[in-house]
């Protein structure tokens, strides 16, 4: 900051009277061209702090990278420090930050998913072929799970996903400039109204249906959160309503758990059923603002929601779309709130809990996409209809994301409590040709790994915990006799190592050390057990607490893997 000469001279000191050096501005300077480009890019958009990530997406989409000059210009526009903007941009994997002196990033990026199912079905070969044949102007990088495990291996050209990808298909899309998301057919607003849509919301808003009656229907059905935690939905809504207003609502559409894609299925087939459930929840807890957070890997879902929300009649809460930026940790509810506020997705310490102090410090209702998708059916058809489904003394329906070595992978709506053997035989057409069932993950990357000999366990909340596993978001991944169980556990630990937010030492260092130990041909099981226990006991959030589940279950249930591997 420059000073007036008179002001400076009023503070006499031994050097006063000497020839003064020319005053120069301190700190990072804003490039005039970058400043002009940033002002044009932002236009009349608000410069609020919570929109920082949205504005970073504008830069990334426009320039295919985020330069230091644009970061400085954005910081100046938003009246933030460069450090604040830089640390947020570099936290998220989908912002390609180019530091000063570094070369520009290639105009086109191809991402190849290397998470478990894609790895099993040829991701490494695809990566190698693309790296050797992509040519100039194309960057090929690894990507964690992109939520297309049912069509593995998956690759992304710009924002266009290539299912059952091979090098020829991917390079053809790149050459043709086919880089935008393709929208599937779905039930639009008019079709949804024709099927009785929004009548339940209308009854609730008019007072014909009392809030308490709706909550009782959810309680009677025992609807639980279907994002993984399984907290009773009606109880959560009551807890938020019991806090003093104003209240907010946030939608967790950041299903980044490897193996999970059910939310994408529902958003891309029948989005208004979710939207109606969301508006019902907002009405019950009297939330005037709703923030819908959808992972960046779901461009088609975001576009569908944007289009369909625009068709809604006026009235109701204000709906805000928020776009993730490639951070698995933001699926954790408090990290989600931090990201919506435009910050790094670092988990908060609890208590207080989000229903007490949530988004922008206000009581906040957080629900998963699928949880809300079921609200209309349960209330209209009754709790007994919902509870009438189920097997092996369990009740309700579950949306299983099934991938791996089965003939027909995909989203399978099946009775809660079904066993994995029944799921494979009745819903997936059996095992893939030439493969013998060897192992399965009942709850995605963090839900543990069980042998095929334990194929008679009902898949539901509370049935797997005694085996060191859990159902989570019901992502079931099937391994065969051609797959290495130890290799699968290592793939998952590398995922957790990469996705750790780094805030707490047990998770940050624990996942790294575990991955290093697991790369060795002989596992030090005693040391790995000790490390796993430390991660479970001392990590701040569920990522570190559950990251060792695949490791510990492999050690426990697959002794054959260690016959010649004893330390």
Short mmCIF file of C-alpha atoms in Angstrom, two decimals, residues 48-234:
data_model
loop_
_atom_site.label_atom_id
_atom_site.label_comp_id
_atom_site.label_asym_id
_atom_site.label_seq_id
_atom_site.Cartn_x
_atom_site.Cartn_y
_atom_site.Cartn_z
CA UNK A 48 -20.06 -14.17 -2.69
CA UNK A 49 -17.56 -16.43 -0.92
CA UNK A 50 -19.83 -19.48 -1.21
CA UNK A 51 -19.69 -19.22 -5.02
CA UNK A 52 -15.90 -19.58 -5.22
CA UNK A 53 -16.02 -23.19 -6.46
CA UNK A 54 -18.72 -22.33 -9.00
CA UNK A 55 -16.51 -19.51 -10.32
CA UNK A 56 -13.50 -21.83 -10.48
CA UNK A 57 -15.59 -24.15 -12.65
CA UNK A 58 -16.27 -21.25 -15.01
CA UNK A 59 -12.53 -20.77 -15.45
CA UNK A 60 -11.84 -24.49 -15.87
CA UNK A 61 -14.63 -24.90 -18.44
CA UNK A 62 -13.59 -21.84 -20.43
CA UNK A 63 -9.82 -22.31 -20.46
CA UNK A 64 -9.46 -26.06 -19.71
CA UNK A 65 -7.13 -25.09 -16.86
CA UNK A 66 -6.85 -22.60 -14.00
CA UNK A 67 -3.81 -20.38 -14.33
CA UNK A 68 -2.11 -18.46 -11.53
CA UNK A 69 -3.02 -15.22 -13.30
CA UNK A 70 -6.71 -16.14 -13.34
CA UNK A 71 -6.57 -17.21 -9.69
CA UNK A 72 -5.13 -13.83 -8.75
CA UNK A 73 -7.76 -12.04 -10.82
CA UNK A 74 -10.55 -14.12 -9.25
CA UNK A 75 -9.23 -13.38 -5.77
CA UNK A 76 -9.25 -9.67 -6.59
CA UNK A 77 -12.80 -9.82 -7.97
CA UNK A 78 -14.08 -11.68 -4.91
CA UNK A 79 -12.10 -9.61 -2.40
CA UNK A 80 -10.37 -12.74 -1.11
CA UNK A 81 -6.71 -13.44 -0.47
CA UNK A 82 -4.82 -15.31 -3.16
CA UNK A 83 -4.02 -17.99 -0.57
CA UNK A 84 -7.72 -18.65 0.09
CA UNK A 85 -8.47 -19.09 -3.59
CA UNK A 86 -5.34 -21.12 -4.29
CA UNK A 87 -5.85 -23.57 -1.42
CA UNK A 88 -9.45 -24.17 -2.46
CA UNK A 89 -8.61 -24.68 -6.14
CA UNK A 90 -5.76 -27.11 -5.41
CA UNK A 91 -7.86 -29.15 -2.99
CA UNK A 92 -10.17 -30.39 -5.76
CA UNK A 93 -8.91 -32.83 -8.40
CA UNK A 94 -10.92 -31.40 -11.29
CA UNK A 95 -9.32 -27.96 -11.18
CA UNK A 96 -6.14 -28.19 -13.25
CA UNK A 97 -4.15 -25.46 -11.52
CA UNK A 98 -1.12 -24.28 -13.52
CA UNK A 99 1.43 -22.54 -11.35
CA UNK A 100 3.67 -19.74 -12.56
CA UNK A 101 6.36 -21.01 -14.90
CA UNK A 102 4.59 -24.31 -15.62
CA UNK A 103 3.54 -25.20 -19.18
CA UNK A 104 -0.13 -25.04 -20.16
CA UNK A 105 -2.19 -28.20 -19.89
CA UNK A 106 -3.21 -29.96 -23.11
CA UNK A 107 -6.49 -28.65 -24.56
CA UNK A 108 -8.25 -32.01 -24.14
CA UNK A 109 -8.13 -34.33 -21.14
CA UNK A 110 -9.08 -38.00 -21.24
CA UNK A 111 -9.75 -39.55 -17.84
CA UNK A 112 -9.68 -43.31 -17.39
CA UNK A 113 -11.26 -44.74 -14.26
CA UNK A 114 -8.86 -47.03 -12.43
CA UNK A 115 -11.04 -47.97 -9.45
CA UNK A 116 -11.75 -51.60 -8.67
CA UNK A 117 -14.34 -52.70 -11.24
CA UNK A 118 -12.71 -50.79 -14.08
CA UNK A 119 -9.31 -52.17 -13.03
CA UNK A 120 -10.73 -55.70 -13.11
CA UNK A 121 -12.09 -55.16 -16.61
CA UNK A 122 -9.05 -53.69 -18.34
CA UNK A 123 -8.41 -50.13 -17.20
CA UNK A 124 -4.62 -50.57 -17.06
CA UNK A 125 -4.46 -51.83 -20.63
CA UNK A 126 -6.71 -48.99 -21.78
CA UNK A 127 -4.54 -46.42 -20.01
CA UNK A 128 -1.38 -47.78 -21.62
CA UNK A 129 -2.90 -47.82 -25.11
CA UNK A 130 -4.21 -44.28 -24.80
CA UNK A 131 -0.94 -42.93 -23.37
CA UNK A 132 0.99 -44.36 -26.32
CA UNK A 133 -1.44 -43.36 -29.05
CA UNK A 134 -3.28 -40.23 -27.93
CA UNK A 135 -0.95 -37.83 -29.73
CA UNK A 136 -0.28 -34.12 -29.15
CA UNK A 137 -2.91 -31.89 -27.58
CA UNK A 138 -4.38 -34.72 -25.51
CA UNK A 139 -3.62 -35.50 -21.87
CA UNK A 140 -4.42 -38.95 -20.49
CA UNK A 141 -4.82 -39.25 -16.70
CA UNK A 142 -6.08 -41.72 -14.16
CA UNK A 143 -9.35 -40.99 -12.39
CA UNK A 144 -10.99 -42.47 -9.29
CA UNK A 145 -14.44 -44.03 -9.58
CA UNK A 146 -16.71 -42.09 -11.95
CA UNK A 147 -19.92 -43.92 -11.05
CA UNK A 148 -20.18 -46.07 -14.18
CA UNK A 149 -19.07 -49.40 -12.73
CA UNK A 150 -21.88 -51.21 -14.55
CA UNK A 151 -20.34 -50.28 -17.92
CA UNK A 152 -16.68 -50.71 -16.99
CA UNK A 153 -14.11 -49.86 -18.09
CA UNK A 154 -15.17 -46.21 -18.31
CA UNK A 155 -13.33 -43.26 -19.82
CA UNK A 156 -14.24 -39.59 -20.02
CA UNK A 157 -13.42 -37.41 -23.04
CA UNK A 158 -13.95 -33.89 -21.79
CA UNK A 159 -17.35 -34.38 -20.17
CA UNK A 160 -18.47 -37.21 -22.46
CA UNK A 161 -18.35 -40.65 -20.89
CA UNK A 162 -17.47 -43.66 -23.01
CA UNK A 163 -18.96 -46.88 -21.64
CA UNK A 164 -17.27 -50.25 -22.21
CA UNK A 165 -14.38 -48.14 -23.40
CA UNK A 166 -11.58 -49.25 -25.67
CA UNK A 167 -8.84 -47.09 -27.18
CA UNK A 168 -10.51 -46.90 -30.60
CA UNK A 169 -13.84 -45.63 -29.21
CA UNK A 170 -12.17 -43.11 -26.91
CA UNK A 171 -9.85 -41.69 -29.58
CA UNK A 172 -12.70 -41.53 -32.10
CA UNK A 173 -14.70 -39.35 -29.69
CA UNK A 174 -11.65 -37.17 -29.08
CA UNK A 175 -10.99 -36.76 -32.81
CA UNK A 176 -14.65 -35.89 -33.48
CA UNK A 177 -14.68 -33.31 -30.70
CA UNK A 178 -17.44 -35.27 -28.96
CA UNK A 179 -16.69 -33.87 -25.52
CA UNK A 180 -20.11 -32.96 -24.11
CA UNK A 181 -22.37 -35.04 -21.89
CA UNK A 182 -25.07 -37.06 -23.66
CA UNK A 183 -28.47 -36.95 -21.99
CA UNK A 184 -30.40 -40.23 -21.68
CA UNK A 185 -34.16 -40.48 -22.02
CA UNK A 186 -35.96 -39.69 -18.79
CA UNK A 187 -39.38 -38.84 -17.35
CA UNK A 188 -39.72 -35.09 -17.85
CA UNK A 189 -41.98 -32.63 -16.04
CA UNK A 190 -45.03 -33.13 -18.28
CA UNK A 191 -44.80 -36.91 -18.15
CA UNK A 192 -44.31 -36.86 -14.40
CA UNK A 193 -47.41 -34.70 -13.90
CA UNK A 194 -49.34 -37.11 -16.09
CA UNK A 195 -48.44 -39.91 -13.71
CA UNK A 196 -49.78 -38.12 -10.66
CA UNK A 197 -46.61 -36.28 -9.82
CA UNK A 198 -46.59 -33.37 -7.36
CA UNK A 199 -50.05 -34.20 -6.03
CA UNK A 200 -48.57 -35.29 -2.71
CA UNK A 201 -46.63 -32.02 -2.45
CA UNK A 202 -49.79 -30.09 -3.30
CA UNK A 203 -51.73 -31.88 -0.55
CA UNK A 204 -49.00 -31.15 1.96
CA UNK A 205 -48.71 -27.47 1.09
CA UNK A 206 -52.48 -26.98 1.17
CA UNK A 207 -52.77 -28.56 4.60
CA UNK A 208 -54.87 -31.46 3.34
CA UNK A 209 -52.05 -33.76 4.47
CA UNK A 210 -50.63 -32.89 7.88
CA UNK A 211 -46.87 -32.87 8.42
CA UNK A 212 -47.25 -35.25 11.31
CA UNK A 213 -49.12 -37.77 9.18
CA UNK A 214 -46.39 -37.67 6.55
CA UNK A 215 -43.69 -38.09 9.17
CA UNK A 216 -45.61 -40.99 10.70
CA UNK A 217 -45.68 -42.73 7.30
CA UNK A 218 -41.88 -42.44 7.06
CA UNK A 219 -41.51 -43.67 10.64
CA UNK A 220 -43.87 -46.60 10.10
CA UNK A 221 -41.96 -47.63 6.98
CA UNK A 222 -38.64 -47.33 8.82
CA UNK A 223 -37.16 -45.45 5.88
CA UNK A 224 -33.47 -44.91 6.54
CA UNK A 225 -30.86 -42.73 4.88
CA UNK A 226 -29.73 -44.57 1.75
CA UNK A 227 -26.46 -42.75 1.24
CA UNK A 228 -24.66 -45.14 3.56
CA UNK A 229 -25.18 -44.09 7.19
CA UNK A 230 -28.75 -45.41 7.46
CA UNK A 231 -30.07 -42.87 9.95
CA UNK A 232 -33.90 -42.99 10.29
CA UNK A 233 -35.32 -40.36 7.92
CA UNK A 234 -38.36 -39.33 9.95
#
